[in-house]
Coordinates of C-alpha atoms in Angstrom, one line a residue:
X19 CA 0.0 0.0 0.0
X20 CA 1.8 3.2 -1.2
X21 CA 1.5 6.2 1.0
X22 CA 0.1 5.0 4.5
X23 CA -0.6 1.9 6.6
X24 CA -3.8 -0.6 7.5
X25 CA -5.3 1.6 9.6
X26 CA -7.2 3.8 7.7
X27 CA -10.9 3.3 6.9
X28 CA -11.6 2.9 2.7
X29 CA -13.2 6.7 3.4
X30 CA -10.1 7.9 5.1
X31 CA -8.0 6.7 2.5
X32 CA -9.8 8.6 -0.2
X33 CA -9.3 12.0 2.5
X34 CA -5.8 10.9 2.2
X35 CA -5.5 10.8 -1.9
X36 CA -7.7 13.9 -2.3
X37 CA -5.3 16.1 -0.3
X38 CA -2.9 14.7 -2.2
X39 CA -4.3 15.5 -5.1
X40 CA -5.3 19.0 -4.2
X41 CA -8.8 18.6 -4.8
X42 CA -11.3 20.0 -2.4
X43 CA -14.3 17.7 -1.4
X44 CA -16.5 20.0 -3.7
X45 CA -14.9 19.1 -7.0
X46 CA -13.9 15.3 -5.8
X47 CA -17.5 15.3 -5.3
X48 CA -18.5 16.6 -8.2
X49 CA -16.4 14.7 -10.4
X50 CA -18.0 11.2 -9.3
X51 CA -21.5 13.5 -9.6
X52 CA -22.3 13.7 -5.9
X53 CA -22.3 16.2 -3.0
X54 CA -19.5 17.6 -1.3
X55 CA -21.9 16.7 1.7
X56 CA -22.2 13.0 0.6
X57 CA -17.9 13.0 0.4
X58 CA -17.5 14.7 3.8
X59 CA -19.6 11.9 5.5
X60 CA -17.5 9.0 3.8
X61 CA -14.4 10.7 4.8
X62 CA -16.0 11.0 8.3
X63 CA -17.0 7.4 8.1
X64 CA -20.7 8.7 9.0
X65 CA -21.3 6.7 5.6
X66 CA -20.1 3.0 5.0
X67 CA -18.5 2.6 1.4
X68 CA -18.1 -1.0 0.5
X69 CA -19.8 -0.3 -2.7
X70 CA -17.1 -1.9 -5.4
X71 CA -18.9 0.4 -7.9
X72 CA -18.4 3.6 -6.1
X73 CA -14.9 3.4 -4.5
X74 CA -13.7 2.5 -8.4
X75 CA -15.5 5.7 -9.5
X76 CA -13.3 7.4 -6.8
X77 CA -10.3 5.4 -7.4
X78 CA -9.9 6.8 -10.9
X79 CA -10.9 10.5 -10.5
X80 CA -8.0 10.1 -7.8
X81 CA -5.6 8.1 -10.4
X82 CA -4.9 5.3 -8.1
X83 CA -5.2 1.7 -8.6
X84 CA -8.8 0.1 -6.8
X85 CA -6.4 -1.5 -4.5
X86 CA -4.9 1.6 -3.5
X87 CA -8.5 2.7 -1.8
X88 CA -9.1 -1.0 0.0
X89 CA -6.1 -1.1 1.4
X90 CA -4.1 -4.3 -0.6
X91 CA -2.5 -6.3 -1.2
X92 CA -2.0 -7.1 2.4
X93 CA 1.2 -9.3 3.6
X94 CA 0.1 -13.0 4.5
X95 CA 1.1 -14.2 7.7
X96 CA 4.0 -16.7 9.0
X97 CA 2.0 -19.9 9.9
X98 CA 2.7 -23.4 10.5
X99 CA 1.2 -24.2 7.4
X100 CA 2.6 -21.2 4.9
X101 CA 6.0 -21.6 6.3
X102 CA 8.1 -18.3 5.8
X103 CA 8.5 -18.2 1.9
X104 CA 5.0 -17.3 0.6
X105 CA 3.7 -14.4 -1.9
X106 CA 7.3 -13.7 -3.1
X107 CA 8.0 -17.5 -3.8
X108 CA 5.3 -17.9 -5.7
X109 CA 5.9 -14.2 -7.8
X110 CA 9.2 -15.7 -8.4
X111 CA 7.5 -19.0 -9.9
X112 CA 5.1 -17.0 -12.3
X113 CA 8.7 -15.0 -13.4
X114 CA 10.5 -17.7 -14.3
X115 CA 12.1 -17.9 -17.4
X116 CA 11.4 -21.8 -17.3
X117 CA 7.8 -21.2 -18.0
X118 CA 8.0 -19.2 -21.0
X119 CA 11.3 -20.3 -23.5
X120 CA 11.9 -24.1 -24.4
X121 CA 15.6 -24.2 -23.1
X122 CA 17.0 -27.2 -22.0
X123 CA 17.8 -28.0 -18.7
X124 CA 15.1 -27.1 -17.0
X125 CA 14.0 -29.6 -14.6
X126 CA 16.4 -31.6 -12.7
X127 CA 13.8 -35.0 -11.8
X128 CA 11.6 -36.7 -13.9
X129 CA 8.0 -35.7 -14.9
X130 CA 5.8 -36.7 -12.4
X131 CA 2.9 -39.2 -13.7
X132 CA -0.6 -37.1 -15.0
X133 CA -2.5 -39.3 -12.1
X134 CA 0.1 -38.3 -9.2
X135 CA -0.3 -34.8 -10.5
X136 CA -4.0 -34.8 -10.8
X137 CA -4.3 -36.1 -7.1
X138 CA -1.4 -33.1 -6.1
X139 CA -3.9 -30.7 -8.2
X140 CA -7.2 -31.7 -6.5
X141 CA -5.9 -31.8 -2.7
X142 CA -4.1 -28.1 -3.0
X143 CA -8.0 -26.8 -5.1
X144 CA -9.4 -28.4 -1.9
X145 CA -7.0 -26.7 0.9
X146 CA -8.5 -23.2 -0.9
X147 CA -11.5 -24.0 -0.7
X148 CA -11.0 -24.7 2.9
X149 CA -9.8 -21.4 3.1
X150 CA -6.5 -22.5 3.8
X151 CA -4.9 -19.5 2.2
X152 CA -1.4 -20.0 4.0
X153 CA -1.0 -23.9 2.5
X154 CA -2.1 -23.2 -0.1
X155 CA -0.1 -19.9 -1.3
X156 CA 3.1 -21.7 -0.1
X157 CA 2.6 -24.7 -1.9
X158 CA 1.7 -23.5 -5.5
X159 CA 5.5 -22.6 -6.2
X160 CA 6.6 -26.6 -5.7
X161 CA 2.9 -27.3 -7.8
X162 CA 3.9 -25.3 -10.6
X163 CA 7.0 -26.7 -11.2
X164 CA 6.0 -30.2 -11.3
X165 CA 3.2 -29.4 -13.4
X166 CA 5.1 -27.9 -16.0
X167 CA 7.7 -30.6 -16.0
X168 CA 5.0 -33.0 -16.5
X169 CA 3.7 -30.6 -19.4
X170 CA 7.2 -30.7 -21.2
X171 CA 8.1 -34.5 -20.3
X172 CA 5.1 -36.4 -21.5
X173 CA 3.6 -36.6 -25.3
X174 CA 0.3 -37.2 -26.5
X175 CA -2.8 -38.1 -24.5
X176 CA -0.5 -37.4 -21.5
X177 CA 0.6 -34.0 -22.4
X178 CA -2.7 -33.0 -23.1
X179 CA -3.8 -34.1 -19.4
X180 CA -0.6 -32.4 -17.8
X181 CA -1.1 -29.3 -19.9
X182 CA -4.9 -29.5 -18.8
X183 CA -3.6 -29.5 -14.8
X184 CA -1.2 -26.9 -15.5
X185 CA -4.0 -24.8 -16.6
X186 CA -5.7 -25.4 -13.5
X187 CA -2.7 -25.2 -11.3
X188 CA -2.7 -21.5 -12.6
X189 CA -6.1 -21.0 -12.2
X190 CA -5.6 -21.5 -8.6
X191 CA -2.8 -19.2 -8.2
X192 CA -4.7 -16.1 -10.0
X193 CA -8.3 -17.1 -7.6
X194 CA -5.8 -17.3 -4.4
X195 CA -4.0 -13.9 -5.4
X196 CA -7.2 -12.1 -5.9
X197 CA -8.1 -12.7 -2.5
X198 CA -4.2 -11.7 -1.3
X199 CA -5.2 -8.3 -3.4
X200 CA -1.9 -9.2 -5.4
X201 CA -3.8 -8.0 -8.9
X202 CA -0.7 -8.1 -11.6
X203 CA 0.3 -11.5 -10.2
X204 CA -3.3 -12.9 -10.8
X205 CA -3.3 -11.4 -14.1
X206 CA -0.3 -13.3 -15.2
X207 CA -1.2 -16.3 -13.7
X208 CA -4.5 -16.6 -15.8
X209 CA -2.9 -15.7 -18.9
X210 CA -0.3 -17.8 -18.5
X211 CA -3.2 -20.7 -17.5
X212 CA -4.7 -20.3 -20.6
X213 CA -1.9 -20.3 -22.6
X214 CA -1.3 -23.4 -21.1
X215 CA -4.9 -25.2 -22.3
X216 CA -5.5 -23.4 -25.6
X217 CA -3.3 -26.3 -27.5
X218 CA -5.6 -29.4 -26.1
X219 CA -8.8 -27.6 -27.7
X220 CA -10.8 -28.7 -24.6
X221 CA -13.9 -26.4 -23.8
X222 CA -14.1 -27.5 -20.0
X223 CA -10.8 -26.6 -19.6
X224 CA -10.3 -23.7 -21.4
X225 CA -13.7 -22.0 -20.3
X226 CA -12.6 -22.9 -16.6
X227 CA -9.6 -20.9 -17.2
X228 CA -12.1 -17.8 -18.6
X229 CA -13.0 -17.7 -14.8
X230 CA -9.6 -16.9 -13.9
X231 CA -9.4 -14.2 -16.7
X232 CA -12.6 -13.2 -14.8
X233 CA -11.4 -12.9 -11.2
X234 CA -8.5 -10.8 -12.9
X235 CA -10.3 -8.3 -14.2
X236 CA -12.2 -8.0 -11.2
X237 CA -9.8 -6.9 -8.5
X238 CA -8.6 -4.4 -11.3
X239 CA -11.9 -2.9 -11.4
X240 CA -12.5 -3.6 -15.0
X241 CA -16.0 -4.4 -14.6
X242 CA -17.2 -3.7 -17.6
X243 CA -14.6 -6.0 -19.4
X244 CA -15.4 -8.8 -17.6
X245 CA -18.8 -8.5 -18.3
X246 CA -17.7 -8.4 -22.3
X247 CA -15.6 -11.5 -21.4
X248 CA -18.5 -13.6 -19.8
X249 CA -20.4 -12.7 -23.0
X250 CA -17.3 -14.0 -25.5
X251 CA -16.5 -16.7 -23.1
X252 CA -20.5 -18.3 -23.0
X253 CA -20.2 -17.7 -26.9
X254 CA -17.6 -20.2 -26.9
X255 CA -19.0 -22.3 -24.9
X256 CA -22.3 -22.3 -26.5
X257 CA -21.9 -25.0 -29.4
X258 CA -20.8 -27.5 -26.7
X259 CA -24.3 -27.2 -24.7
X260 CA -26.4 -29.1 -26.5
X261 CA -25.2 -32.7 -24.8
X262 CA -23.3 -30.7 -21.4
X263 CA -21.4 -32.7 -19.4
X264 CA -22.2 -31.9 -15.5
X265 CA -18.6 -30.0 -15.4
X266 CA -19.0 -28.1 -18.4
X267 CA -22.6 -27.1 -17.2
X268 CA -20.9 -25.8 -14.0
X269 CA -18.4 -24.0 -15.7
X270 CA -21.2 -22.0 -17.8
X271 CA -23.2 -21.2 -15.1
X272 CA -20.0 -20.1 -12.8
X273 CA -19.0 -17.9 -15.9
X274 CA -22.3 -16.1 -15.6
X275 CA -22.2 -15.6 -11.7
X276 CA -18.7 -13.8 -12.2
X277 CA -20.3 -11.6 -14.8
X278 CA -23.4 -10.8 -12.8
X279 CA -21.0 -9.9 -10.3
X280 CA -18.8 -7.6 -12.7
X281 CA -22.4 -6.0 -13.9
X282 CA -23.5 -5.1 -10.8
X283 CA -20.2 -3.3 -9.9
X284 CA -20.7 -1.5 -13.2
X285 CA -23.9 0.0 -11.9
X286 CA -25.8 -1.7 -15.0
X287 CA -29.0 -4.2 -13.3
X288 CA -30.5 -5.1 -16.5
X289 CA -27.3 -7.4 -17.5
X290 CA -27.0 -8.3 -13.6
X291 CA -30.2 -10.2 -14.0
X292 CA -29.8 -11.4 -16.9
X293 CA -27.1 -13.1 -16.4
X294 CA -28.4 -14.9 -12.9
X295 CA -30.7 -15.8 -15.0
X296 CA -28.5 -17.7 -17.2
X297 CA -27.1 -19.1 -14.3
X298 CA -29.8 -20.3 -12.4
X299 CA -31.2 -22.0 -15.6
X300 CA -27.8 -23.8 -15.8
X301 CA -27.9 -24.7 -11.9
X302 CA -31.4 -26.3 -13.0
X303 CA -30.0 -28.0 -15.9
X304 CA -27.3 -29.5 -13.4
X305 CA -30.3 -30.2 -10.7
X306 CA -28.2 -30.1 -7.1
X307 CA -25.1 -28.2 -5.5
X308 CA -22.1 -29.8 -7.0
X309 CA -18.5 -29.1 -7.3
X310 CA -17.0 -30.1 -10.4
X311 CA -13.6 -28.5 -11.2
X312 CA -14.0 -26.9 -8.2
X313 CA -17.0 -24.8 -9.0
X314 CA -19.3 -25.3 -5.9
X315 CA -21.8 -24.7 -9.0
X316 CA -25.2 -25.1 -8.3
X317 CA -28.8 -23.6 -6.9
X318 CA -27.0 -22.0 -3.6
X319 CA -24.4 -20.6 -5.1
X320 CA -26.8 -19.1 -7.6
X321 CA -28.7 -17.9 -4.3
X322 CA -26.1 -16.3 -3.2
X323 CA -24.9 -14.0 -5.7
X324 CA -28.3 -13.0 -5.9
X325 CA -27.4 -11.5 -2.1
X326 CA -24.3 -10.6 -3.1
X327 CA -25.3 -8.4 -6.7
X328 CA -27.9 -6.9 -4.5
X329 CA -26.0 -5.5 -2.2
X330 CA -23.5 -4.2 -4.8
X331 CA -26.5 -2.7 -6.2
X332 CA -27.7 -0.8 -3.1
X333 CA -30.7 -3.2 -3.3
X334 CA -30.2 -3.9 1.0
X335 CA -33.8 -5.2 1.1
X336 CA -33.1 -7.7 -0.9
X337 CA -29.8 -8.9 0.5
X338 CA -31.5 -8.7 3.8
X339 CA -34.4 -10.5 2.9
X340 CA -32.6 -13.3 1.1
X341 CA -29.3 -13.2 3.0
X342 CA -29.8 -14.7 5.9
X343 CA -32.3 -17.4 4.5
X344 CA -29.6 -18.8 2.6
X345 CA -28.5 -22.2 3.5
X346 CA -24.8 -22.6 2.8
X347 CA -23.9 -25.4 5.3
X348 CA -23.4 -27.8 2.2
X349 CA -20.9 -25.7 0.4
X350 CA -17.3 -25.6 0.6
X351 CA -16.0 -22.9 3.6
X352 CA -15.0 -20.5 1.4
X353 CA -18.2 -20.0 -0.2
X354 CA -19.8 -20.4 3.1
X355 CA -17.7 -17.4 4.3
X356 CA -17.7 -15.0 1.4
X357 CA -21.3 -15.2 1.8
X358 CA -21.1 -14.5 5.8
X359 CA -19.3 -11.1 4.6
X360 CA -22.1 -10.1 2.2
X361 CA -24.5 -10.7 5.1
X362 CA -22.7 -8.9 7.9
X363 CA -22.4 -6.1 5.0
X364 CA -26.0 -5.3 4.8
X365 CA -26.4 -6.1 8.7
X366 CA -24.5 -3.1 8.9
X367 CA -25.5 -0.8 6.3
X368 CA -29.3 -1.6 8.2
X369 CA -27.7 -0.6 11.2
X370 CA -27.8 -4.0 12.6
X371 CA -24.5 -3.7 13.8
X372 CA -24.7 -6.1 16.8
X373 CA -26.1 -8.8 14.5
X374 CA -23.5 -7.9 12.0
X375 CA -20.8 -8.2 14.5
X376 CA -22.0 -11.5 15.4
X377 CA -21.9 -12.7 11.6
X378 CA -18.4 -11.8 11.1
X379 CA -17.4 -13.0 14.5
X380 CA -18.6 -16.4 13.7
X381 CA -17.1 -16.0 10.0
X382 CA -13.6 -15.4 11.3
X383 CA -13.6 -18.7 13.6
X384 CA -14.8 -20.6 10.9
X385 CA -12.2 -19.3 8.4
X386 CA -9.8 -16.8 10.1
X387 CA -7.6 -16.7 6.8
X388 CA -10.3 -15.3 4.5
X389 CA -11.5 -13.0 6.7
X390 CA -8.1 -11.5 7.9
X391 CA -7.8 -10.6 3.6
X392 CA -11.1 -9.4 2.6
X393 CA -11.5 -5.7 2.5
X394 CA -15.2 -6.1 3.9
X395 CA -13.9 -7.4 7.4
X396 CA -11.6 -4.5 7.5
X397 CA -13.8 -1.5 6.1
X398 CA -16.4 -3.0 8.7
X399 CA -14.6 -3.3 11.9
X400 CA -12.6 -0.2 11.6
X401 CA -16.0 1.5 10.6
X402 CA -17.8 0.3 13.7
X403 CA -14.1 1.4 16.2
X404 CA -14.5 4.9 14.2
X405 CA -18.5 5.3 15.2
X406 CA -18.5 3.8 18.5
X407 CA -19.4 6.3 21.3
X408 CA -17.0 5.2 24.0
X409 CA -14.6 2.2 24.5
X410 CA -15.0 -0.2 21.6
X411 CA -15.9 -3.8 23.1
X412 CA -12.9 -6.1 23.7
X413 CA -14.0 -8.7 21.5
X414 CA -14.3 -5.9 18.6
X415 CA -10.8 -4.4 19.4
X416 CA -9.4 -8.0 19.2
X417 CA -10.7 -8.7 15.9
X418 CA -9.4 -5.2 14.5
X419 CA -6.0 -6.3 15.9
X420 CA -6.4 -9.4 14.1
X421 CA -7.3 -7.6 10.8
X422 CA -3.8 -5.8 11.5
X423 CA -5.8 -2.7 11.1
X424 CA -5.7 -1.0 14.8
X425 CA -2.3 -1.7 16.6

């Protein structure tokens, strides 16, 4: 984070840029089309902005990156699991040389075999979406490596799977850098993931790779490319529908959740339901919750992008309404938590603060990893410190000095 540390509050960061800048809250304001009034409450915190939409709007009137307003990329801690060589092992792994010029000598063992691979693969997509951020982050590095010695070792039918894992191994490491807020990393990760499928001509593959391209584009803030790219990608996709296979259905459907999401951050709700309802008539297609390639594709994941677009949209009845009656037990934790966050959001922005507190309390013992990265746990708890009249409650300090953002 350039300029300043954790402790700021999303609206006290833009205070921060705008003096920098020069600008006076009357033409900041006016720039985004709002009040000067509107902008002194944010900067005051008397107004909660988690809105994606809005803090990009702000972000570029500013000329600073989206990550530059929520406070990331944030440094992953030291645990048993991560070990100490984590964010920068893995940045090092995505610069290699190795992975990008066909000189010899570059692995020193032999390949491993496509079905140890797979199994390495499918245990590390499981650890994330455990939200074991730590394991996983300092794990890819080794995975990488092995994949792409596989990729370059084995011919035929063989190199076709390892090239296919490859792709996937990359797909991780742009999802789990997108929720480290490290933005350029995930971008190269997906390209270089779908570099790494295009030659096997496989649609499930390459369109689960699209969702990487997706995630990208996202923490940029280049909503409205993404939702171009869910429209090219399902055009792809589309001549391989008429006999689906469950994974490909899951991958369709996933595509359009992504894009709902990217439309709602663009402020556009005709395209956001749209494309929910693309994806909810692919969850009925595929008839339960499932998880192929990872997905967690299926009616309650479609339910709970419906929360989450709403609230993007400014649509709190809805996310309140729906939120809550969501049933996420059957999902994997990650999804289960991401939508805790969405729910202790509009909690809050209803001034239910004590119920919201008790949301995100139970979120962070569930998943302490995910919550300690998201910008919503942050922008939340340093929101309710800022407003509290009097001591803050121990328990609410405590998880602020977890977040890292109050020392």
């Amino acid at each position: 984070m350039r300029g300043m540390g954790n402790s700021l509050t999303i609206g006290e960061r833009v205070a921060w840029y705008r003096r920098r800048r020069g600008l006076s809250q009357e033409v900041l304001a006016g720039l985004i089309g709002r009040t000067a009034d509107w902008l002194g409450k944010v900067e005051n915190n008397r107004i909660e902005l988690d809105r994606l939409s809005v803090i990009k709007s702000l972000a570029d009137v500013l000329d600073v990156s989206l990550g530059d307003l929520l406070g990331e990329p944030t440094v992953l801690d030291w645990t048993a699991e991560s070990g100490t060589a984590t964010v920068p092992a893995l940045r090092a792994a995505l610069m290699s040389y190795h992975a990008i010029t066909p000189l010899p000598g570059r692995h020193d063992t032999d390949p491993p075999t496509t079905a140890a691979l797979r199994q390495e693969v499918g245990e590390l997509w499981t650890a994330y979406q455990n939200s074991r951020f730590g394991y996983v982050t300092g794990r890819l590095p080794e995975l990488l490596r092995r994949a792409q010695a596989a990729a370059d070792g084995h011919g035929g039918e063989d190199q076709d799977h390892a090239r296919r894992l490859i792709g996937l191994t990359y797909q991780l490491a742009a999802t789990q850098l997108t929720k480290l807020g490290e933005t350029d990393l995930a971008w190269l990760a997906a390209d270089r993931g779908l570099a790494a499928v295009r030659p096997t001509g496989d649609p499930v593959a390459t369109g689960s790779l699209f969702r990487s391209v997706g995630h990208a584009l996202h923490s940029t803030g280049r909503y409205t490319e993404a939702v171009r790219l869910t429209k090219d990608a399902a055009a792809f996709l589309q001549p391989h529908l008429a006999q689906p296979t469950p994974a490909l259905l899951s991958v369709y459907g996933t595509l359009f959740l992504s894009g709902a999401m990217a439309a709602a951050r663009a402020n556009d709700p005709g395209t956001t339901r749209a494309f929910l309802a693309e994806a909810d008539t692919a969850a009925t297609r595929l008839g339960e919750d499932a998880n192929h390639l990872w997905t967690a594709f299926g009616p309650t994941n479609v339910a709970i992008h419906r929360v989450a677009t709403a609230a993007e949209l400014g649509d709190l009845q809805v996310a309140i309404d729906l939120g809550p009656r969501v049933d996420t037990t059957a999902l994997p934790m990650e999804r289960r938590v991401r939508h805790a966050l969405e729910v202790a959001r509009a909690y809050s922005s209803w001034n239910r603060v004590d119920a919201a507190q008790a949301v995100l309390f139970d979120a962070e013992r569930m998943a302490p990893e995910q919550v300690h990265h998201h910008f919503l746990s942050r922008q939340l708890a340093l929101t309710w410190i800022r407003r509290q009249r009097g001591k803050p409650s121990t328990q609410l300090v405590g998880l602020a000095r977890r977040l890292k953002v109050l020392d």
